[in-house]
């Protein structure tokens, strides 16, 4: 198979396989053409999806007319597929696919010995048999996966396939361990959102192939990215064994635009790194599992900024004061983890800029000096904003759902604490500044707002840390109430510049980062 990519810089041999799932041969042929246009290397023809499947006619048309090499899969219901008929007929169809020129066929471990007996060694030389096992419940231990792989190898498989389900992001590490140490070609994937890294880093660890869907949401297994995302968002062709892994640690994480920014920026400067959305339940478990020097740096978002700090070997003094990090770097010399907080730099700079435009204060004095600055939320971002405002001479008020947490933060910045429920009636003066650091109003619940519109008329400026959507309900209603608004994207952009430089040691391609964010919000 020709492994050169279009620009000649393919750095790994991992194939991208696009599942073809349609009810008619004609529709499958259309999907195959689309898969080739998108850049897939291989088409997995899921004949169990065909209505009124006529093996000889349909397989001949699909194999001969496919513009890509073909992997024929006829998945039974007992292994997560659609076929619910006679097993003998199914195996006969797979044998026919080999005779008609398929490049690969997939047979399940449960019936592999039976299938090899059935074909009695009549396997065309060019055909490779993938023997597969799918676990839709969990990811077993390394020992159990190892035993499973040995059983698959014992059938005479040309290629081993093991797909498991991620209950935690650390499950991927067990699959990587097996792939790296196996001497035969292996497809090793972990399904579900927590398993996304297994699909992208398949190229780092040398998996035979990874699957990418033709369109978003139309997947043959949970957590499957698109061919387009594998190639354009994650730059899969450029991933190498020594590619440095970065990512954003959060929960939820699907909304994050960070992978779009950093992957495009890494590529633009020729930095050998990948940046992934990391759906993490326990930061401590994640950090202790992925302790290799190749796992080089992270951004932190809700709700893990404080837990991230606890996992650092060293913490920047400002982050220590805030009590939360937004960025973690693994030092290349000794592998120690250092935490920083760069959130407040971007946010405060954006707020000052917006205020300065109307304030006319001397440059040496922050336009925030003396202002009443209300922070909604007392988590990592709330602490960062409260600390940043305090540093600039503002009088800080912290409003939080849990009053105790508000009081604890307010005491650190010489401020006042109130319960979030009281904020709608709180207006000791006009021209206040409001900063929302809660997740209220974040996609998908974009109609929600943390403060009633009526209360917004007392604020000169309203800032929202949320950037998906860019114009939150809070910002839209604040604008209607006459306030100046500052988008969360401004904080996001400014801290992205700083983090990029920490990750790479190179100057940030600022205009490119702005352009990418504009296209993705």
XYZ file of C-alpha atoms in Angstrom, residues 57-243:
187
model
C -23.410 -9.705 -6.828
C -22.994 -7.178 -4.025
C -19.478 -8.190 -2.950
C -18.264 -8.232 -6.551
C -19.587 -4.693 -7.137
C -18.267 -3.355 -3.816
C -14.776 -4.890 -4.047
C -14.189 -4.212 -7.754
C -15.561 -0.662 -7.752
C -14.103 0.548 -4.454
C -11.445 3.238 -5.103
C -9.624 2.151 -1.921
C -8.338 -1.172 -0.575
C -11.221 -3.045 1.093
C -11.738 -4.572 4.514
C -14.896 -6.707 4.460
C -16.695 -6.955 7.809
C -19.932 -8.908 8.269
C -20.469 -8.258 11.960
C -23.022 -10.436 13.823
C -25.321 -9.037 16.508
C -23.534 -11.044 19.197
C -20.398 -8.956 18.545
C -22.168 -5.564 18.236
C -23.096 -5.761 14.525
C -26.336 -5.917 12.532
C -26.357 -9.503 11.164
C -28.744 -11.888 12.873
C -28.837 -14.896 10.537
C -27.215 -18.224 9.829
C -23.520 -18.384 10.846
C -22.625 -20.756 8.004
C -23.976 -18.298 5.411
C -22.031 -15.446 7.025
C -18.736 -17.337 6.898
C -19.426 -18.419 3.315
C -19.866 -14.733 2.366
C -16.518 -13.846 3.992
C -14.806 -16.689 2.090
C -16.375 -15.371 -1.128
C -15.077 -11.864 -0.325
C -11.533 -13.279 -0.173
C -11.974 -15.038 -3.536
C -13.337 -11.839 -5.117
C -10.234 -9.840 -4.194
C -10.871 -8.204 -0.808
C -7.628 -6.969 0.771
C -8.678 -7.741 4.356
C -11.506 -9.595 6.043
C -12.494 -9.429 9.711
C -13.554 -12.511 11.664
C -14.406 -12.549 15.374
C -12.196 -14.482 17.812
C -15.232 -16.434 19.052
C -15.538 -18.227 15.663
C -12.020 -17.791 14.241
C -10.923 -21.442 14.624
C -14.204 -22.537 13.059
C -13.654 -20.114 10.139
C -10.083 -21.285 9.505
C -11.377 -24.884 9.412
C -14.187 -23.760 7.107
C -11.798 -22.266 4.501
C -9.356 -25.214 4.831
C -6.296 -23.086 4.080
C -7.820 -21.709 0.863
C -6.755 -18.121 1.445
C -5.500 -16.023 -1.476
C -2.002 -14.751 -0.677
C -2.881 -11.072 -0.868
C -5.727 -11.343 1.689
C -4.945 -10.554 5.314
C -7.248 -11.934 8.002
C -7.992 -9.687 10.971
C -9.160 -11.642 14.009
C -11.068 -9.321 16.316
C -12.415 -9.087 19.838
C -14.766 -6.327 21.054
C -15.470 -5.552 24.704
C -18.350 -3.080 25.083
C -18.214 -3.159 28.901
C -14.693 -2.151 29.992
C -10.935 -2.348 29.377
C -9.445 -5.367 31.163
C -6.047 -5.492 32.882
C -2.783 -5.634 30.887
C -2.528 -9.348 31.746
C -6.048 -10.060 30.476
C -5.516 -8.085 27.250
C -2.196 -9.907 26.813
C -3.924 -13.291 27.184
C -6.590 -12.222 24.693
C -3.931 -11.149 22.172
C -2.154 -14.515 22.600
C -5.429 -16.336 21.901
C -5.967 -14.239 18.775
C -2.411 -14.924 17.578
C -2.930 -18.667 18.164
C -5.729 -18.709 15.564
C -3.200 -17.810 12.842
C -4.418 -14.191 12.503
C -2.412 -11.921 10.187
C -3.563 -8.887 12.180
C -4.752 -8.743 15.800
C -7.684 -6.469 16.628
C -8.755 -5.658 20.192
C -11.372 -2.988 20.906
C -12.319 -2.246 24.515
C -14.366 0.426 26.270
C -12.919 3.286 28.311
C -14.425 3.764 31.761
C -11.506 6.079 32.589
C -8.919 7.869 30.429
C -6.159 5.803 32.087
C -7.570 2.691 30.332
C -5.836 3.829 27.116
C -2.398 3.319 28.692
C -2.943 -0.446 28.928
C -3.736 -0.618 25.217
C -0.665 1.469 24.312
C 1.507 -0.885 26.391
C 0.250 -3.934 24.470
C 0.566 -2.317 20.990
C 4.145 -1.158 21.597
C 5.313 -4.561 22.815
C 3.581 -6.739 20.203
C 5.645 -8.042 17.299
C 2.685 -8.580 14.928
C 0.451 -5.903 13.356
C -2.217 -4.821 15.833
C -5.316 -2.670 15.835
C -5.835 -1.613 19.462
C -8.628 0.849 20.192
C -10.454 2.038 23.273
C -14.045 3.078 22.557
C -16.003 5.974 24.047
C -15.161 9.654 24.640
C -12.506 8.748 27.230
C -10.840 6.566 24.587
C -10.280 9.277 21.956
C -6.528 9.424 22.667
C -6.208 5.753 21.635
C -7.554 6.622 18.184
C -5.199 9.566 17.627
C -2.098 8.222 19.380
C -2.479 4.935 17.458
C -0.040 6.650 15.060
C 2.482 7.333 17.859
C 2.459 3.795 19.209
C 2.485 2.026 15.830
C -1.029 0.562 15.556
C -1.851 -0.953 12.160
C -4.843 1.331 11.607
C -7.295 3.694 13.253
C -10.900 4.296 12.243
C -12.329 7.627 11.085
C -15.958 8.217 10.148
C -17.001 9.901 6.905
C -19.320 12.285 8.723
C -19.554 13.431 12.327
C -21.861 11.323 14.482
C -22.299 8.515 11.926
C -19.925 6.071 13.592
C -19.360 2.329 13.660
C -18.216 2.487 17.313
C -18.542 5.021 20.166
C -15.986 7.842 20.281
C -14.902 7.561 16.634
C -13.499 10.829 15.239
C -13.985 11.803 11.589
C -11.376 11.207 8.882
C -11.285 15.003 8.474
C -10.502 15.563 12.176
C -7.806 12.875 12.212
C -6.076 14.494 9.245
C -6.770 18.215 9.676
C -7.359 18.748 13.400
C -4.938 16.171 14.823
C -2.409 16.129 11.927
C -2.320 12.319 12.187
C 0.117 11.863 9.283
C 2.760 13.972 11.080
C 2.656 12.069 14.389
C 5.864 10.146 15.153
C 7.040 7.823 17.924
C 8.702 10.777 19.691
C 5.838 13.272 19.217
